PDB file of C-alpha atoms and ligand atoms in Angstrom:
ATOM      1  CA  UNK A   1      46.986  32.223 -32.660  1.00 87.00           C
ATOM      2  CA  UNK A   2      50.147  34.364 -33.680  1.00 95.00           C
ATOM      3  CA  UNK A   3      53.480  32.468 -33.437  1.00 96.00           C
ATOM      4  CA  UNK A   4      55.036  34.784 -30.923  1.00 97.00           C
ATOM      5  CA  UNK A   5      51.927  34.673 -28.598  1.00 96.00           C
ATOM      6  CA  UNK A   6      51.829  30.666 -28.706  1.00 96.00           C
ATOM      7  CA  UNK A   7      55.256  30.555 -28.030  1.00 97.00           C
ATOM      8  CA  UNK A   8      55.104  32.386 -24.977  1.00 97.00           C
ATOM      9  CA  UNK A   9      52.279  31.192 -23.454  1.00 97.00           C
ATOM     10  CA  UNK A  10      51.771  27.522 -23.852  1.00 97.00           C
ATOM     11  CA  UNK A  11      51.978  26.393 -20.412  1.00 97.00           C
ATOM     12  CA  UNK A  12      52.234  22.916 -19.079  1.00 97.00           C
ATOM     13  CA  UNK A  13      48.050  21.172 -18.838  1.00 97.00           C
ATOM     14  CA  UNK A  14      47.833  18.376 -16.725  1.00 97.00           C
ATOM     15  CA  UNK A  15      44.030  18.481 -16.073  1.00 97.00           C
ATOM     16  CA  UNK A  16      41.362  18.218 -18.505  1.00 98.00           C
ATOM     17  CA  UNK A  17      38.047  18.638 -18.933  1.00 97.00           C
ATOM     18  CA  UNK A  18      36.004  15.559 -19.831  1.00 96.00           C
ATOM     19  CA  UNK A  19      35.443  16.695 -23.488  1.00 98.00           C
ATOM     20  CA  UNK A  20      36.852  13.973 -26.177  1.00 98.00           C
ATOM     21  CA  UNK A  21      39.172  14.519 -28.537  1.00 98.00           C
ATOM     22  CA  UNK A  22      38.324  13.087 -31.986  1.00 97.00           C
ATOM     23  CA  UNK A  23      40.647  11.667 -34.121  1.00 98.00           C
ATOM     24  CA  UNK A  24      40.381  14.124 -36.915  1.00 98.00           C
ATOM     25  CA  UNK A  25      41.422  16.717 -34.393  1.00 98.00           C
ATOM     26  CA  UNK A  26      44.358  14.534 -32.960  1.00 98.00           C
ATOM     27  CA  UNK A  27      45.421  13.378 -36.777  1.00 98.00           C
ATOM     28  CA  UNK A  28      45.344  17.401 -37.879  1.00 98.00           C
ATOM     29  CA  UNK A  29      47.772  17.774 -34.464  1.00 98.00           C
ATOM     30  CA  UNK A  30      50.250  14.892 -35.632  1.00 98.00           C
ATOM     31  CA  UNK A  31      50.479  15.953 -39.627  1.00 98.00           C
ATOM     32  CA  UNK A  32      51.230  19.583 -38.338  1.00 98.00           C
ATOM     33  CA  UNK A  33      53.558  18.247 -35.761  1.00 98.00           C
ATOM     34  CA  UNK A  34      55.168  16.152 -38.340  1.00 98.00           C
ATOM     35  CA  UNK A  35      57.280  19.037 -39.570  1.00 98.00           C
ATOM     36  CA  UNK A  36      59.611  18.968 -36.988  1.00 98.00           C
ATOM     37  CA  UNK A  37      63.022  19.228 -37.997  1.00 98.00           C
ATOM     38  CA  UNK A  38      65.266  16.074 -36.970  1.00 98.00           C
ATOM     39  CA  UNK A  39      69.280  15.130 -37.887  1.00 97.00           C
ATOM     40  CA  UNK A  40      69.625  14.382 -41.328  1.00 97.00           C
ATOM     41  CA  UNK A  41      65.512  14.800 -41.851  1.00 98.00           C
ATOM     42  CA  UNK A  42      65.225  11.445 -40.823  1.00 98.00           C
ATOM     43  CA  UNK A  43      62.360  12.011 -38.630  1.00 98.00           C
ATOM     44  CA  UNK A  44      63.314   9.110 -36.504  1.00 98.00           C
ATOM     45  CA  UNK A  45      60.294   9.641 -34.160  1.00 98.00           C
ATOM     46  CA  UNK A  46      56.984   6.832 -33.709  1.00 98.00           C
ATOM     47  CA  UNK A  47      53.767   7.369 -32.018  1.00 98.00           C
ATOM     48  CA  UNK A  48      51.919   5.214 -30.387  1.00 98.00           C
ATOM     49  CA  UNK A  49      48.266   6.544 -29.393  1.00 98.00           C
ATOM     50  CA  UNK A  50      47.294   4.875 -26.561  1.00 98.00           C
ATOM     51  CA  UNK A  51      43.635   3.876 -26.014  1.00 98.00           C
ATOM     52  CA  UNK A  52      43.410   0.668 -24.316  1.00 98.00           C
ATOM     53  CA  UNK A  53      42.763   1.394 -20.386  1.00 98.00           C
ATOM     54  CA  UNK A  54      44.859  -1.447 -19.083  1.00 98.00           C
ATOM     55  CA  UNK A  55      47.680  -0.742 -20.980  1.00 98.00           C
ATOM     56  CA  UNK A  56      47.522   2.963 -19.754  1.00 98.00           C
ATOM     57  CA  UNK A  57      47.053   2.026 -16.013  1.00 98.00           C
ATOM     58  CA  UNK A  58      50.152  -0.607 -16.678  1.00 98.00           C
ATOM     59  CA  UNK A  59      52.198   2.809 -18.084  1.00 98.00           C
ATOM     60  CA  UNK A  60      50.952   4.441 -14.773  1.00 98.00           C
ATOM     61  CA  UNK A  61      51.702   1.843 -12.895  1.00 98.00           C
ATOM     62  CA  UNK A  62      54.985   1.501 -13.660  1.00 98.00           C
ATOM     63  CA  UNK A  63      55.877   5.020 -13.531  1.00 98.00           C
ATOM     64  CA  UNK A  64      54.416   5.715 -10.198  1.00 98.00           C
ATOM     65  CA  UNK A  65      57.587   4.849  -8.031  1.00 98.00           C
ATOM     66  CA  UNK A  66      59.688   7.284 -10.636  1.00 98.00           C
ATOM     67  CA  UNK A  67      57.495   9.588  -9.692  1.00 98.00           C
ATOM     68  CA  UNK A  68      58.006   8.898  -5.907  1.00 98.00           C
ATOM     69  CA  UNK A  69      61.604   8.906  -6.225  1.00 98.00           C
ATOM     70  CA  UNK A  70      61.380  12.292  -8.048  1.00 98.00           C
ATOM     71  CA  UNK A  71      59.277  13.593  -5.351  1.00 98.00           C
ATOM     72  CA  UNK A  72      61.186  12.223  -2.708  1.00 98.00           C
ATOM     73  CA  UNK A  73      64.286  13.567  -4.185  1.00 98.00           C
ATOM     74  CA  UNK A  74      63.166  17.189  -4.886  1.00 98.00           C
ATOM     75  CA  UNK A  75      62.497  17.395  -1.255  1.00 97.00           C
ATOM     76  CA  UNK A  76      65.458  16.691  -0.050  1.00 97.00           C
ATOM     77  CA  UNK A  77      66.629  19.588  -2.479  1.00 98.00           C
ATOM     78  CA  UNK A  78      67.786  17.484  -5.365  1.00 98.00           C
ATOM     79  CA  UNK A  79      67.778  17.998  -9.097  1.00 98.00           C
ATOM     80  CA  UNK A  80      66.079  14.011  -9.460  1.00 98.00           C
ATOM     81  CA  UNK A  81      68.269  11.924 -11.756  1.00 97.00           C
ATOM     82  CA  UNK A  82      70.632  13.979 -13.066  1.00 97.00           C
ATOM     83  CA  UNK A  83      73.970  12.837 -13.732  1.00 95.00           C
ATOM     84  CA  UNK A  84      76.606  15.165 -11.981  1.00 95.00           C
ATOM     85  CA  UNK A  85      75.885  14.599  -8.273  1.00 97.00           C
ATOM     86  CA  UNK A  86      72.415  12.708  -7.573  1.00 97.00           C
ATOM     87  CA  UNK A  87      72.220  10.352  -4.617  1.00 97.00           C
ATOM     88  CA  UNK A  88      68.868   8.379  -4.710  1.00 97.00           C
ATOM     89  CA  UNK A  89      67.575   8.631  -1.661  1.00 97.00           C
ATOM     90  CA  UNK A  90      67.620   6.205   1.206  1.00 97.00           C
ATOM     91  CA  UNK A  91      64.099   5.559   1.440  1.00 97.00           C
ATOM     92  CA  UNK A  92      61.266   6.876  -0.991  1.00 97.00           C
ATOM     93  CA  UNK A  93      57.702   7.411   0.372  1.00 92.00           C
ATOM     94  CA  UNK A  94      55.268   6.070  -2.093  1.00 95.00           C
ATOM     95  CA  UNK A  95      52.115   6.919  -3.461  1.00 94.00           C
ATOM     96  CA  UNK A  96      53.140  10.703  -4.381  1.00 96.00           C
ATOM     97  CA  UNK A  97      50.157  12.314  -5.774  1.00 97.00           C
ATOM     98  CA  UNK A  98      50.400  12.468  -8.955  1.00 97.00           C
ATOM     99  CA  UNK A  99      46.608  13.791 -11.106  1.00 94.00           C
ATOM    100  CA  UNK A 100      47.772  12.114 -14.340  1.00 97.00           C
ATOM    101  CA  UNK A 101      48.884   8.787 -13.424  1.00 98.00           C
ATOM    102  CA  UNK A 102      46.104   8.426 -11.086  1.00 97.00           C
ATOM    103  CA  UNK A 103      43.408   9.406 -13.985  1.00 97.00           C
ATOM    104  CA  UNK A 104      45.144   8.171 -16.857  1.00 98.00           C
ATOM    105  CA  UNK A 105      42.360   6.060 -17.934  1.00 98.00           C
ATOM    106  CA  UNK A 106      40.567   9.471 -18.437  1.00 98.00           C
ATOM    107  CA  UNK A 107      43.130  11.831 -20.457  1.00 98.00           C
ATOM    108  CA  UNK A 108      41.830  12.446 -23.461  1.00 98.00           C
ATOM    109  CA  UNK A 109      44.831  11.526 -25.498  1.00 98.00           C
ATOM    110  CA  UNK A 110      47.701   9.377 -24.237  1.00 98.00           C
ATOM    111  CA  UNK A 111      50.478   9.275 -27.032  1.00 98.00           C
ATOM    112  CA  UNK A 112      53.578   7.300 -26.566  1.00 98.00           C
ATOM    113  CA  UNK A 113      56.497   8.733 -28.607  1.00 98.00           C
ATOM    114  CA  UNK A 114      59.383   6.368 -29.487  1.00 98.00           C
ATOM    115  CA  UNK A 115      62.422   7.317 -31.527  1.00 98.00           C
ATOM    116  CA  UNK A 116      63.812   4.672 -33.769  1.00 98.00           C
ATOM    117  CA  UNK A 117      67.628   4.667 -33.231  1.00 98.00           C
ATOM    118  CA  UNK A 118      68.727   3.273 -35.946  1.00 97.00           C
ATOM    119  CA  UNK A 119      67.877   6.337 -37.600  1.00 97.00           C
ATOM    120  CA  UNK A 120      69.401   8.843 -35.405  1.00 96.00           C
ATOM    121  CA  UNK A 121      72.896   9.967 -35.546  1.00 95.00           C
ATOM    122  CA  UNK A 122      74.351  10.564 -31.533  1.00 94.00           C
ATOM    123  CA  UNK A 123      76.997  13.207 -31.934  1.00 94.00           C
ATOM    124  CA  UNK A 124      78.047  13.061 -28.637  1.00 95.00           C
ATOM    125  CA  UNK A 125      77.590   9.942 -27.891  1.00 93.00           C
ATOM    126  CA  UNK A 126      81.196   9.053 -27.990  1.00 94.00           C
ATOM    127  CA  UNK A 127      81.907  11.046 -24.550  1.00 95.00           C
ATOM    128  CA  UNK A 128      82.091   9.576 -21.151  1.00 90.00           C
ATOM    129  CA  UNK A 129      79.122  11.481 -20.401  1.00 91.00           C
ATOM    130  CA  UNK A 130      75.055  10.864 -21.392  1.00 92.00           C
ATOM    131  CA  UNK A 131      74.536  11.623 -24.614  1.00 93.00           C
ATOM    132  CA  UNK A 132      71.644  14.577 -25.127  1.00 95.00           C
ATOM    133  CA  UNK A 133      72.115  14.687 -28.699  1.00 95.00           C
ATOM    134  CA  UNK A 134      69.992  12.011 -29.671  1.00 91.00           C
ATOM    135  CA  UNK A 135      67.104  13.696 -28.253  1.00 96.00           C
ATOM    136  CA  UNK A 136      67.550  16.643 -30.673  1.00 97.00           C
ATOM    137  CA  UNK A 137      66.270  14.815 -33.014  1.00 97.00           C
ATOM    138  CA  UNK A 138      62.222  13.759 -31.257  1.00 98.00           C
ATOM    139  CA  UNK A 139      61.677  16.226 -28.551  1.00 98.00           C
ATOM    140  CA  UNK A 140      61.367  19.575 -31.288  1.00 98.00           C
ATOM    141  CA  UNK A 141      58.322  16.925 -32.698  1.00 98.00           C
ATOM    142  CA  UNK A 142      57.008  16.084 -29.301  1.00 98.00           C
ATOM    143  CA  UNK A 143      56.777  20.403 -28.858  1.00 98.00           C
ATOM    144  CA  UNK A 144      55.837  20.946 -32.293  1.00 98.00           C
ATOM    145  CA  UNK A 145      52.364  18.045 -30.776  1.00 98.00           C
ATOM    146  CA  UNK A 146      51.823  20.440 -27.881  1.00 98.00           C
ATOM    147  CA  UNK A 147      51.963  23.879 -30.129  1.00 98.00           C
ATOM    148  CA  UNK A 148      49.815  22.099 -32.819  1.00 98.00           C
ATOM    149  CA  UNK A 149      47.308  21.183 -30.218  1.00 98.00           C
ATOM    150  CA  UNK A 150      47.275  24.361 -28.906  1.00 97.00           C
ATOM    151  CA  UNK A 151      46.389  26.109 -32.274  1.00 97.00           C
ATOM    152  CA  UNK A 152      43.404  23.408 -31.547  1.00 98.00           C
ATOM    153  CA  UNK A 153      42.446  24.887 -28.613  1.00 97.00           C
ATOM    154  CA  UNK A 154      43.709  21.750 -26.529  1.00 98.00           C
ATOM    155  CA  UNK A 155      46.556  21.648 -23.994  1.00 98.00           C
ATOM    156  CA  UNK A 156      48.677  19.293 -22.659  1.00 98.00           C
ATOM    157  CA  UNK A 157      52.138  18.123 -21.429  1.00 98.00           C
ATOM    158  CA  UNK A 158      55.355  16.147 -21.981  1.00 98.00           C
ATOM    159  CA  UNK A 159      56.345  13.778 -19.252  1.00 98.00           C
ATOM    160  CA  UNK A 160      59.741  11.646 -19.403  1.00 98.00           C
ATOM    161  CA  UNK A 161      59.091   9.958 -16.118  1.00 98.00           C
ATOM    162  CA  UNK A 162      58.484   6.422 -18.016  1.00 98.00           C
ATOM    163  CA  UNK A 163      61.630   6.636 -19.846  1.00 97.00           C
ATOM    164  CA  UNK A 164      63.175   5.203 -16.765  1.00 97.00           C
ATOM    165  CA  UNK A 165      61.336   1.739 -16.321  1.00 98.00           C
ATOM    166  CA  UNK A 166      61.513   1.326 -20.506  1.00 98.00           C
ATOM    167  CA  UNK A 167      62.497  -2.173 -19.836  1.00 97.00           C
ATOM    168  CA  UNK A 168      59.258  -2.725 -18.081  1.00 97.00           C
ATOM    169  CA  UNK A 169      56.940  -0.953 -20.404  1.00 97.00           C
ATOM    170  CA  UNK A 170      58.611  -2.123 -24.031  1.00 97.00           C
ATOM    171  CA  UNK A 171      56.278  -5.567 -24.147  1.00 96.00           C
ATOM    172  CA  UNK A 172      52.817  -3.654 -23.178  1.00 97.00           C
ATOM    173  CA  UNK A 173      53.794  -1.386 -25.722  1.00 98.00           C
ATOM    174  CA  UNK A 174      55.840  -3.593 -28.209  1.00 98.00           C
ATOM    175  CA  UNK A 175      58.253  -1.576 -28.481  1.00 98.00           C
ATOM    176  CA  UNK A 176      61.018  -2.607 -30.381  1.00 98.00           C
ATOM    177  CA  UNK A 177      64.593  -3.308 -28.543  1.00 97.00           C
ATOM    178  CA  UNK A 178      66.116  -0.414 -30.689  1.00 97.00           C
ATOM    179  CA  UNK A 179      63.889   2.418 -30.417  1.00 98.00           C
ATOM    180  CA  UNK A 180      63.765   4.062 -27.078  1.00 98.00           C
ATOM    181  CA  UNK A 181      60.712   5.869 -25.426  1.00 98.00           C
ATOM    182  CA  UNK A 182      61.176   9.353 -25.611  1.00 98.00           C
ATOM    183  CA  UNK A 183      57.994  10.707 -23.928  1.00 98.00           C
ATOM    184  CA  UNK A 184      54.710  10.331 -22.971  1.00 98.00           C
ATOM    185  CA  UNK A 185      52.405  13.145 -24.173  1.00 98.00           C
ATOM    186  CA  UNK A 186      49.166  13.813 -22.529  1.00 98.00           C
ATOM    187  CA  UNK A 187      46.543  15.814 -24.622  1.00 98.00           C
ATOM    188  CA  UNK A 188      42.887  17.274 -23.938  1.00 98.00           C
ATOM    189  CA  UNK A 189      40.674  20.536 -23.402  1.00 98.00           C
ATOM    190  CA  UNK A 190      41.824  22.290 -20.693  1.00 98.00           C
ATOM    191  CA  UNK A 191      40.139  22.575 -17.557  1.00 96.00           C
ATOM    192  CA  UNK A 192      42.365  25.808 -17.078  1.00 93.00           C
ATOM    193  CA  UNK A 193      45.266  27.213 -19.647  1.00 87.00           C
ATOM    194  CA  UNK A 194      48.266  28.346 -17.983  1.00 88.00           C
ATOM    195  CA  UNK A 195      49.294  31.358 -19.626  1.00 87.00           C
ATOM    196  CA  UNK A 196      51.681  33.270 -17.131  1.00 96.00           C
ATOM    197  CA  UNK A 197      54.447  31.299 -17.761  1.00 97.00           C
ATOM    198  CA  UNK A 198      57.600  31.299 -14.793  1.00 97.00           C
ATOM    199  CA  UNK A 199      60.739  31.651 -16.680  1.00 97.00           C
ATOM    200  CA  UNK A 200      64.352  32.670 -16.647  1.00 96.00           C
ATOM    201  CA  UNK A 201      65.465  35.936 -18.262  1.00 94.00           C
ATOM    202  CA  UNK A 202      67.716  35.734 -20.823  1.00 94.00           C
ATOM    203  CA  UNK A 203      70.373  38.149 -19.015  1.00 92.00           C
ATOM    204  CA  UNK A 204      70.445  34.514 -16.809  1.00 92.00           C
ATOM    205  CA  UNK A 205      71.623  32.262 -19.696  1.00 96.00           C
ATOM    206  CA  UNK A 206      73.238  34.224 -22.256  1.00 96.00           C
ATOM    207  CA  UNK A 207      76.912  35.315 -22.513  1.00 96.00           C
ATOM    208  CA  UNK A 208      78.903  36.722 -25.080  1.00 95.00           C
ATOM    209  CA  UNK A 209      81.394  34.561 -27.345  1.00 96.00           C
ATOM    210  CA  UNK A 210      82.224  32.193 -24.142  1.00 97.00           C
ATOM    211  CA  UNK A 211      80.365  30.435 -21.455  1.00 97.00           C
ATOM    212  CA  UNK A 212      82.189  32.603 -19.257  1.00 96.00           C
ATOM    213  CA  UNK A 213      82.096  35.541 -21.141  1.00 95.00           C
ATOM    214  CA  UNK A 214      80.343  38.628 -20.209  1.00 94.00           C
ATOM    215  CA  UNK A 215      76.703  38.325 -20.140  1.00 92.00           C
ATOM    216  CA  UNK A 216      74.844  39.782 -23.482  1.00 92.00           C
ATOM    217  CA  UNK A 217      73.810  42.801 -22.892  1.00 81.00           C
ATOM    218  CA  UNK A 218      70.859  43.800 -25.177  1.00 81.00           C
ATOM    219  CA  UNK A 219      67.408  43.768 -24.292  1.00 81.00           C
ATOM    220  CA  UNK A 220      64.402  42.496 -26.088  1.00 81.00           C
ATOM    221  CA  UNK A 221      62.725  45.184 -27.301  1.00 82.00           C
TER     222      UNK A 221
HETATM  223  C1  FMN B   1      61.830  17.064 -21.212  1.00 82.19           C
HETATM  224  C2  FMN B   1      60.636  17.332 -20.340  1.00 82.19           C
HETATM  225  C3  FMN B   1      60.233  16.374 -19.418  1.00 82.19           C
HETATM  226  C4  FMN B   1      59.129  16.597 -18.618  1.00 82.19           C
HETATM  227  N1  FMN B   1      58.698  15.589 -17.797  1.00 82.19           N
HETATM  228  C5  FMN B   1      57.572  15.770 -17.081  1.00 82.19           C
HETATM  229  C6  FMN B   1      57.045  14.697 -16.319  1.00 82.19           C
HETATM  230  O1  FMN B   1      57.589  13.577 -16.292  1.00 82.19           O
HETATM  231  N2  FMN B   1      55.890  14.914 -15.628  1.00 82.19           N
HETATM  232  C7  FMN B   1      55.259  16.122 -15.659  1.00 82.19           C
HETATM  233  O2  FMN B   1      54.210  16.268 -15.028  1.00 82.19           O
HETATM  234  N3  FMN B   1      55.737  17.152 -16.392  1.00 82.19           N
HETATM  235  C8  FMN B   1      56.863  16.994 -17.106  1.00 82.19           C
HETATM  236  N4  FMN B   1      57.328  18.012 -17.890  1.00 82.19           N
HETATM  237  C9  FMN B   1      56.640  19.312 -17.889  1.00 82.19           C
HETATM  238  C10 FMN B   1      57.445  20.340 -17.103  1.00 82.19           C
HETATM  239  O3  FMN B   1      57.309  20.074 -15.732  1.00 82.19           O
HETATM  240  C11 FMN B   1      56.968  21.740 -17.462  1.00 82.19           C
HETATM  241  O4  FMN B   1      57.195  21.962 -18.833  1.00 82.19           O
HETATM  242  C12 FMN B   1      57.686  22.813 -16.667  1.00 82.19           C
HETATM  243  O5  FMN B   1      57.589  22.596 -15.291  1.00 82.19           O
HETATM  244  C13 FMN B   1      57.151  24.198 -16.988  1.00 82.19           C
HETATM  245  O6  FMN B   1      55.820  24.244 -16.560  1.00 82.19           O
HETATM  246  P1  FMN B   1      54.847  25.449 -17.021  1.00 82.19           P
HETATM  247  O7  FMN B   1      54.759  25.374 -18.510  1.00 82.19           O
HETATM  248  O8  FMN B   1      53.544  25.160 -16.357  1.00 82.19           O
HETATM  249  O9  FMN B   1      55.473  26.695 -16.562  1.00 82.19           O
HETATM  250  C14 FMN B   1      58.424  17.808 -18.702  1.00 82.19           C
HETATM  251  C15 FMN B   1      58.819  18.773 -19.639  1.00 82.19           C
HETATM  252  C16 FMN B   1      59.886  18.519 -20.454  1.00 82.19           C
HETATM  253  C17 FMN B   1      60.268  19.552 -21.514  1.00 82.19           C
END
């Protein structure tokens, strides 16, 4: 598939069709994907492919009341757990549906990504704010998975929710106290490939010289 095309059209997957992924396939996806750029070129990230069922319903498990919260949350007209102005909310309804946490024993692929920290440098990390830095350095890899899987014909999706209960989840996954979980990537045939994709124009977003400048004015051709 052309560059261009894949760019603009690989949607979000978070059903799939029974059909297995072989590890040949998923090995082609991670030695593409390992091109990534990262800070430095220290390619701090670490997968983890995740087979065992109990340690994938544990994951689920675990991330379910995240999920509720975010749910919970987003109808109350919140951006969920972001840092400028969220209030969690009084009381969260559980058991949100949620397709991949409730069939994660049956995704395909389940890939943990960690990034080893040691190995990242966190330019802002300095400021009394979250850093977002750090990330630079893993999430172009964890795209660079779903882009490479794509070229396979697979889909799939990124999904941060377990980064909030990392405490929980580092023994099932022995994951070392200084690398941090960065995502969860789910992988598989599609049972339908989102191609219509809902997003800003870049009139929205981009300004000339200054944040507050006047918006750029060209148009893509
Ligand atoms: C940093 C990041 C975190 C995300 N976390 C989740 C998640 O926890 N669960 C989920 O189902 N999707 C998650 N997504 C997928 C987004 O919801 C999806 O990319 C977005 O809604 C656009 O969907 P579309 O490609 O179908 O248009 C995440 C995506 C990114 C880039």
């Amino acid at each position: 598939m052309e560059l261009t095309e894949a760019l603009r059209t690989t949607g979000a997957v978070r059903r799939f069709t029974s059909e297995p992924v072989d590890d040949a396939t998923l090995a082609a996806i991670l030695d593409t994907a390992r091109f990534a750029p990262s800070g430095g070129n220290r390619q701090p990230w670490r997968v983890a492919v995740v087979r065992d069922s109990a340690t994938r319903r544990t994951i689920a498990d675990l991330t379910g009341p995240v999920w509720d919260e975010y749910v919970t949350a987003s109808r109350e007209g919140q951006v969920p757990f972001n840092v400028v102005d969220y209030e969690p909310p009084d009381t969260v309804e559980p058991g949100a549906p949620n397709e991949l946490l409730a069939h994660i024993e049956d995704v395909p692929v389940v890939l943990v990504v960690a990034a080893d920290l040691s190995q990242v440098a966190m330019m802002d990390v300095v400021l009394r704010r979250p850093t977002v830095v750090g990330g630079a350095s893993v999430y172009p890899f964890c795209w660079s998975i779903l882009l490479a899987a794509r070229a396979h014909g697979l889909g799939g999706v990124m999904t941060t929710l377990t980064s909030r209960v990392e405490p929980q989840v580092r023994d099932v996954l022995g994951l070392p106290p200084t690398w941090a979980l960065v995502a969860t990537i789910f992988l598989g045939v599609p049972a339908h490939q989102p191609t219509k994709l809902r997003r800003d124009e870049i009139s929205g977003f981009v300004t000339l010289d200054r944040f507050d400048g006047p918006a750029f004015a060209a148009e893509a051709p």
